[in-house]
Amino acid sequence: MDFDRILEEIAQHVRPCFGKGRVADYIPALAAVPGDKFGMALRTVDGGYHEIGDARERFSIQSISKVFTLNIAVSYVGEALWRRVGREPSGNPFNSLVQLEYEQGIPRNPMINAGAIVVSDVLLTHCDDAKQTLLDRLRALSGAADVGFDPVVARSEAETGFINRALASFLKGHGNLENEVEAVLDLYFHQCALAMSCSELSMAALHLANGGVSPLLGAAVLTPQQSKRVNAVMLTCGLYDAVGEFAFRVGLPAKSGVGGGIVAVLPGHYAVAVWSPELDESGNSTVGGAALEHLTTLTGHSVF
Ligand code: GLU
């Protein structure tokens, strides 16, 4: 497969998509990012690497971090996690409080904010220093020793995260947080503020295309079953309330973030990361979604 040519074709195809979405503005630090950025990086399980555009520029990975915290939580508590978080699509906005209320404090899935806050709580309980554990994991998986939190974004999240604060308080009120609300939110806001490039993210996610084994580390990060399950949760819950539309158009397990990044995997073949900051009304990158749709169309391969 000539991925270099395919990425070039994708970059041409997505040009008309710019200007149709809006850069996230509810977190002030994200509003400052130029909307015309576009980068894409694809890594195959057999060591191939292909990139185009701003693939090495770091951006705020936001909710893509939910995949990596879920990885860590699953490796600590295994099946017990699913007593505290569901695994069904939410069909609601990613920060919905209403749904959490009528489901008595059990979030629908770990890819929406409430579910990710419970996952952060698991990390806090099980790690001596949860932020450091998360950094260590991402640095190891991506091979980039200087991956870090963007302090400006983290502060911005903390200063404006009123809805997340409400979600966490509600979870605490329902007995679904073991640690203090502010401690859990501090970790959650920092994970959202991780800055990584498409190149780094494609490496960090490659174990999900490879049965849980990181080709970089030559070691299992997850069991094959855990890897299958994380991919299943991404496929059914990774794109907010537009997950059905994304499966219809793209056909890959994926996770998006409001920084404009999307990570996707084709199990057995590759992990791909795309970044372009303009978002549609569901919070997914407009250009990123179009790029991934072209990828599965031009290659003729998806999970379906
Ligand atoms: N930091 C964002 C929030 O919690 C993450 C949202 C997202 O990327 O889905 O609202």
Coordinates of N, CA and C in Angstrom, one line a residue, residues 91-247:
G91 N -25.1 8.7 23.3 CA -26.1 9.4 22.5 C -26.4 10.7 23.0
N92 N -25.6 11.2 23.9 CA -25.7 12.6 24.5 C -24.4 13.3 24.4
P93 N -24.5 14.7 24.6 CA -23.2 15.4 24.7 C -22.2 14.8 25.7
F94 N -20.9 15.0 25.4 CA -19.9 14.4 26.2 C -19.9 14.8 27.7
N95 N -20.5 15.9 28.0 CA -20.5 16.4 29.4 C -21.9 16.4 30.0
S96 N -22.8 15.5 29.5 CA -24.1 15.6 29.9 C -24.3 15.2 31.4
L97 N -25.0 16.1 32.1 CA -25.2 15.8 33.5 C -26.6 15.1 33.7
V98 N -27.5 15.4 32.8 CA -28.8 14.8 32.8 C -28.7 13.2 32.8
Q99 N -28.0 12.7 31.9 CA -27.8 11.3 31.8 C -27.3 10.6 33.0
L100 N -26.3 11.3 33.6 CA -25.6 10.8 34.8 C -26.7 10.7 35.9
E101 N -27.6 11.7 35.9 CA -28.5 11.8 37.0 C -29.5 10.6 36.9
Y102 N -30.1 10.4 35.7 CA -31.1 9.3 35.6 C -30.5 8.0 35.6
E103 N -29.2 7.9 35.5 CA -28.5 6.6 35.6 C -27.8 6.4 37.0
Q104 N -28.2 7.2 37.9 CA -27.7 7.2 39.3 C -26.2 7.1 39.5
G105 N -25.5 8.0 38.8 CA -24.1 8.1 39.0 C -23.2 7.1 38.4
I106 N -23.7 6.2 37.5 CA -22.9 5.3 36.8 C -22.8 5.8 35.3
P107 N -21.6 6.3 35.0 CA -21.5 6.9 33.6 C -21.7 5.9 32.5
R108 N -22.2 6.3 31.4 CA -22.5 5.4 30.3 C -21.3 4.6 29.8
N109 N -20.1 5.4 29.7 CA -18.9 4.8 29.2 C -17.7 5.6 29.6
P110 N -16.5 5.0 29.4 CA -15.3 5.8 29.9 C -14.8 6.8 28.9
M111 N -15.5 7.0 27.8 CA -15.1 8.0 26.8 C -15.8 9.3 26.9
I112 N -16.8 9.4 27.7 CA -17.5 10.7 28.0 C -16.8 11.2 29.3
N113 N -17.1 12.5 29.6 CA -16.3 13.1 30.7 C -16.6 12.4 32.0
A114 N -17.9 12.1 32.4 CA -18.2 11.5 33.7 C -17.4 10.1 33.8
G115 N -17.4 9.4 32.7 CA -16.8 8.1 32.8 C -15.3 8.2 33.0
A116 N -14.7 9.2 32.2 CA -13.3 9.4 32.3 C -12.9 9.9 33.7
I117 N -13.8 10.7 34.4 CA -13.5 11.2 35.7 C -13.4 10.0 36.7
V118 N -14.3 9.0 36.5 CA -14.2 7.8 37.3 C -12.9 7.0 37.1
V119 N -12.5 7.0 35.8 CA -11.3 6.3 35.5 C -10.1 7.0 36.1
S120 N -10.1 8.4 36.1 CA -9.1 9.1 36.8 C -9.0 8.8 38.3
D121 N -10.2 8.6 38.9 CA -10.3 8.2 40.3 C -9.6 6.9 40.5
V122 N -9.8 5.9 39.6 CA -9.2 4.6 39.7 C -7.6 4.8 39.7
L123 N -7.2 5.6 38.8 CA -5.7 5.9 38.8 C -5.2 6.5 40.1
L124 N -5.9 7.5 40.6 CA -5.5 8.1 41.9 C -5.4 7.1 43.0
T125 N -6.4 6.2 43.0 CA -6.4 5.2 44.1 C -5.2 4.2 44.0
H126 N -4.9 3.9 42.7 CA -3.9 2.8 42.5 C -2.5 3.2 42.3
C127 N -2.3 4.5 41.9 CA -0.9 4.9 41.6 C -0.4 5.8 42.8
D128 N 0.9 5.7 43.0 CA 1.5 6.6 44.0 C 1.5 8.0 43.6
D129 N 1.7 8.2 42.3 CA 1.7 9.5 41.7 C 1.1 9.4 40.3
A130 N -0.3 9.6 40.2 CA -1.0 9.2 39.0 C -0.6 10.1 37.8
K131 N -0.3 11.3 38.0 CA 0.1 12.2 36.9 C 1.4 11.6 36.3
Q132 N 2.3 11.3 37.2 CA 3.6 10.8 36.8 C 3.5 9.4 36.0
T133 N 2.6 8.6 36.6 CA 2.3 7.3 35.9 C 1.8 7.5 34.5
L134 N 0.9 8.5 34.4 CA 0.3 8.7 33.0 C 1.4 9.2 32.1
L135 N 2.2 10.2 32.6 CA 3.3 10.7 31.8 C 4.3 9.6 31.4
D136 N 4.7 8.7 32.4 CA 5.6 7.7 32.1 C 5.0 6.7 31.0
R137 N 3.7 6.4 31.1 CA 3.1 5.5 30.2 C 3.2 6.1 28.8
L138 N 2.8 7.4 28.7 CA 2.7 8.0 27.4 C 4.1 8.2 26.8
R139 N 5.1 8.5 27.6 CA 6.5 8.7 27.1 C 7.0 7.4 26.6
A140 N 6.7 6.3 27.4 CA 7.2 5.0 26.9 C 6.5 4.6 25.7
L141 N 5.2 4.7 25.6 CA 4.4 4.2 24.4 C 4.8 5.0 23.2
S142 N 5.0 6.3 23.3 CA 5.3 7.2 22.2 C 6.8 7.2 21.8
G143 N 7.6 6.9 22.8 CA 9.0 7.0 22.5 C 9.5 8.4 22.6
A144 N 8.7 9.3 23.1 CA 9.1 10.7 23.2 C 9.2 11.1 24.7
A145 N 10.4 11.2 25.1 CA 10.7 11.4 26.6 C 10.2 12.7 27.1
D146 N 9.9 13.7 26.3 CA 9.6 15.0 26.8 C 8.1 15.3 26.6
V147 N 7.2 14.3 26.4 CA 5.8 14.5 26.4 C 5.4 15.0 27.7
G148 N 4.6 16.1 27.7 CA 4.2 16.7 29.0 C 2.8 17.3 29.0
F149 N 2.5 17.9 30.2 CA 1.2 18.6 30.3 C 1.5 20.1 29.9
D150 N 0.5 20.7 29.2 CA 0.6 22.1 28.9 C 0.0 22.9 30.1
P151 N 0.9 23.6 30.8 CA 0.3 24.2 32.1 C -0.7 25.2 31.8
V152 N -0.6 25.9 30.7 CA -1.6 27.0 30.4 C -3.0 26.3 30.1
V153 N -3.0 25.2 29.4 CA -4.2 24.6 29.1 C -4.8 24.0 30.4
A154 N -3.9 23.4 31.2 CA -4.4 22.8 32.5 C -5.0 23.8 33.4
R155 N -4.4 25.0 33.4 CA -5.0 26.1 34.3 C -6.3 26.5 33.7
S156 N -6.3 26.7 32.4 CA -7.6 27.1 31.7 C -8.7 26.1 31.9
E157 N -8.4 24.8 31.9 CA -9.4 23.8 32.2 C -9.9 23.9 33.6
A158 N -9.0 24.1 34.5 CA -9.4 24.2 35.9 C -10.2 25.5 36.2
E159 N -9.9 26.6 35.5 CA -10.6 27.8 35.8 C -12.0 27.8 35.1
T160 N -12.2 27.0 34.1 CA -13.5 27.1 33.4 C -14.3 25.7 33.5
G161 N -13.7 24.8 34.2 CA -14.3 23.4 34.2 C -15.5 23.3 35.1
F162 N -16.5 24.2 35.1 CA -17.6 24.1 36.0 C -18.5 22.9 35.8
I163 N -18.7 22.5 34.5 CA -19.5 21.4 34.3 C -18.8 20.1 34.8
N164 N -17.5 20.0 34.5 CA -16.8 18.8 35.0 C -16.8 18.8 36.5
R165 N -16.8 19.9 37.1 CA -16.9 20.0 38.6 C -18.2 19.5 39.1
A166 N -19.3 19.8 38.3 CA -20.6 19.4 38.7 C -20.7 17.8 38.5
L167 N -20.1 17.3 37.4 CA -20.1 15.9 37.2 C -19.4 15.1 38.3
A168 N -18.2 15.7 38.6 CA -17.4 15.0 39.7 C -18.1 15.0 41.0
S169 N -18.8 16.2 41.3 CA -19.5 16.3 42.6 C -20.6 15.3 42.6
F170 N -21.3 15.2 41.5 CA -22.5 14.3 41.4 C -22.0 12.8 41.6
L171 N -20.9 12.5 41.0 CA -20.3 11.1 41.1 C -20.0 10.9 42.6
K172 N -19.4 11.9 43.2 CA -19.0 11.7 44.6 C -20.2 11.5 45.5
G173 N -21.3 12.3 45.2 CA -22.5 12.2 45.9 C -23.2 10.8 45.8
H174 N -22.9 10.2 44.7 CA -23.5 8.8 44.4 C -22.5 7.7 44.8
G175 N -21.4 8.1 45.5 CA -20.5 7.1 46.0 C -19.6 6.5 44.9
N176 N -19.5 7.1 43.7 CA -18.7 6.6 42.7 C -17.4 7.3 42.5
L177 N -16.9 8.0 43.5 CA -15.5 8.5 43.5 C -15.0 8.2 44.9
E178 N -13.8 7.6 44.9 CA -13.1 7.2 46.1 C -12.3 8.4 46.7
N179 N -11.8 9.2 45.8 CA -10.9 10.3 46.2 C -11.7 11.6 46.2
E180 N -11.0 12.7 46.7 CA -11.7 14.0 46.8 C -11.9 14.5 45.4
V181 N -13.0 15.2 45.3 CA -13.4 15.8 44.0 C -12.2 16.6 43.4
E182 N -11.6 17.5 44.1 CA -10.6 18.4 43.5 C -9.4 17.6 43.1
A183 N -9.0 16.6 43.9 CA -7.9 15.8 43.5 C -8.1 15.0 42.2
V184 N -9.3 14.5 42.0 CA -9.7 13.8 40.8 C -9.7 14.7 39.6
L185 N -10.3 15.9 39.8 CA -10.4 16.9 38.7 C -9.0 17.4 38.4
D186 N -8.1 17.5 39.3 CA -6.7 18.0 39.0 C -6.1 17.0 38.0
L187 N -6.2 15.7 38.3 CA -5.7 14.7 37.3 C -6.4 14.8 36.0
Y188 N -7.7 14.9 36.0 CA -8.5 14.9 34.8 C -8.1 16.1 33.9
F189 N -8.0 17.3 34.6 CA -7.7 18.5 33.8 C -6.3 18.4 33.2
H190 N -5.4 17.8 34.0 CA -4.0 17.6 33.4 C -4.0 16.6 32.3
Q191 N -4.7 15.5 32.4 CA -4.7 14.5 31.3 C -5.2 15.2 30.0
C192 N -6.2 16.0 30.1 CA -6.8 16.7 29.0 C -5.7 17.7 28.4
A193 N -4.8 18.2 29.2 CA -3.9 19.2 28.8 C -2.6 18.6 28.3
L194 N -2.5 17.2 28.1 CA -1.3 16.6 27.5 C -1.1 17.2 26.1
A195 N 0.1 17.5 25.8 CA 0.4 18.0 24.4 C 1.2 16.9 23.7
M196 N 0.7 16.5 22.5 CA 1.4 15.5 21.7 C 1.2 15.8 20.3
S197 N 2.0 15.2 19.4 CA 1.9 15.4 18.0 C 1.2 14.1 17.4
C198 N 0.8 14.3 16.1 CA 0.2 13.1 15.4 C 1.2 12.0 15.4
S199 N 2.5 12.3 15.1 CA 3.5 11.3 15.1 C 3.6 10.5 16.4
E200 N 3.6 11.3 17.5 CA 3.7 10.6 18.8 C 2.5 9.8 19.1
L201 N 1.3 10.4 18.8 CA 0.0 9.7 19.1 C -0.1 8.4 18.3
S202 N 0.3 8.4 17.1 CA 0.2 7.2 16.2 C 1.1 6.1 16.8
M203 N 2.2 6.5 17.4 CA 3.1 5.5 18.0 C 2.5 5.0 19.3
A204 N 1.9 5.9 20.1 CA 1.4 5.6 21.4 C 0.2 4.6 21.3
A205 N -0.6 4.7 20.2 CA -1.8 3.9 20.0 C -1.5 2.6 19.2
L206 N -0.3 2.4 18.8 CA 0.0 1.3 17.9 C -0.3 -0.1 18.5
H207 N -0.1 -0.2 19.9 CA -0.4 -1.5 20.5 C -1.8 -1.9 20.3
L208 N -2.7 -0.9 20.1 CA -4.2 -1.2 19.9 C -4.4 -1.8 18.6
A209 N -3.5 -1.6 17.6 CA -3.6 -2.3 16.3 C -2.8 -3.6 16.3
N210 N -2.2 -3.9 17.5 CA -1.2 -5.0 17.5 C -1.5 -6.0 18.7
G211 N -2.8 -6.2 19.0 CA -3.2 -7.1 20.0 C -2.7 -6.8 21.4
G212 N -2.4 -5.5 21.6 CA -2.0 -5.1 23.0 C -0.5 -5.0 23.1
V213 N 0.3 -5.4 22.1 CA 1.8 -5.4 22.2 C 2.3 -4.1 21.5
S214 N 3.1 -3.4 22.2 CA 3.7 -2.2 21.6 C 4.9 -2.6 20.8
P215 N 4.9 -2.4 19.5 CA 6.1 -2.7 18.7 C 7.3 -2.0 19.1
L216 N 7.1 -0.8 19.6 CA 8.3 0.0 20.1 C 8.9 -0.6 21.3
L217 N 8.1 -1.0 22.3 CA 8.6 -1.6 23.5 C 8.9 -3.1 23.4
G218 N 8.3 -3.7 22.4 CA 8.5 -5.2 22.2 C 7.8 -5.9 23.4
A219 N 6.8 -5.3 24.0 CA 6.2 -5.9 25.2 C 4.7 -5.6 25.2
A220 N 4.0 -6.5 25.9 CA 2.5 -6.3 26.0 C 2.1 -5.2 26.9
V221 N 1.3 -4.3 26.5 CA 0.8 -3.2 27.3 C -0.6 -3.7 27.8
L222 N -1.3 -4.4 27.0 CA -2.6 -4.9 27.3 C -2.6 -6.4 26.9
T223 N -3.5 -7.2 27.5 CA -3.7 -8.5 26.9 C -4.5 -8.4 25.6
P224 N -4.5 -9.4 24.7 CA -5.3 -9.3 23.5 C -6.7 -9.0 23.8
Q225 N -7.3 -9.6 24.8 CA -8.7 -9.4 25.1 C -8.9 -7.9 25.6
Q226 N -8.0 -7.4 26.4 CA -8.1 -6.0 26.9 C -8.0 -5.1 25.7
S227 N -7.1 -5.3 24.8 CA -6.9 -4.5 23.6 C -8.2 -4.5 22.7
K228 N -8.8 -5.7 22.6 CA -10.0 -5.8 21.8 C -11.1 -5.0 22.4
R229 N -11.2 -5.0 23.8 CA -12.2 -4.3 24.5 C -12.0 -2.8 24.4
V230 N -10.8 -2.3 24.5 CA -10.6 -0.9 24.4 C -11.0 -0.4 23.0
N231 N -10.6 -1.2 22.0 CA -11.0 -0.9 20.6 C -12.6 -0.9 20.5
A232 N -13.2 -1.8 21.1 CA -14.7 -1.9 21.0 C -15.3 -0.7 21.6
V233 N -14.7 -0.2 22.8 CA -15.3 1.0 23.4 C -15.0 2.2 22.6
M234 N -13.9 2.2 21.9 CA -13.6 3.4 21.0 C -14.6 3.3 19.8
L235 N -14.8 2.2 19.3 CA -15.8 2.1 18.1 C -17.2 2.5 18.5
T236 N -17.6 2.1 19.7 CA -19.0 2.4 20.0 C -19.2 3.7 20.8
C237 N -18.1 4.3 21.4 CA -18.2 5.4 22.2 C -17.2 6.5 22.0
G238 N -16.3 6.4 21.0 CA -15.2 7.3 20.9 C -15.4 8.6 20.3
L239 N -16.6 8.8 19.7 CA -16.8 10.1 18.9 C -18.0 10.9 19.4
Y240 N -18.1 10.9 20.7 CA -19.2 11.6 21.4 C -20.6 11.1 20.8
D241 N -21.5 12.0 20.6 CA -22.8 11.5 20.1 C -22.9 11.4 18.6
A242 N -21.7 11.4 17.9 CA -21.7 11.2 16.5 C -21.0 9.9 16.1
V243 N -21.0 9.0 17.1 CA -20.2 7.8 16.8 C -20.8 6.9 15.7
G244 N -22.1 6.9 15.6 CA -22.7 6.1 14.6 C -22.4 6.6 13.2
E245 N -22.4 8.0 13.1 CA -22.1 8.6 11.8 C -20.7 8.4 11.4
F246 N -19.8 8.4 12.4 CA -18.4 8.1 12.2 C -18.1 6.7 11.7
A247 N -18.8 5.7 12.4 CA -18.6 4.3 12.0 C -19.2 4.2 10.6

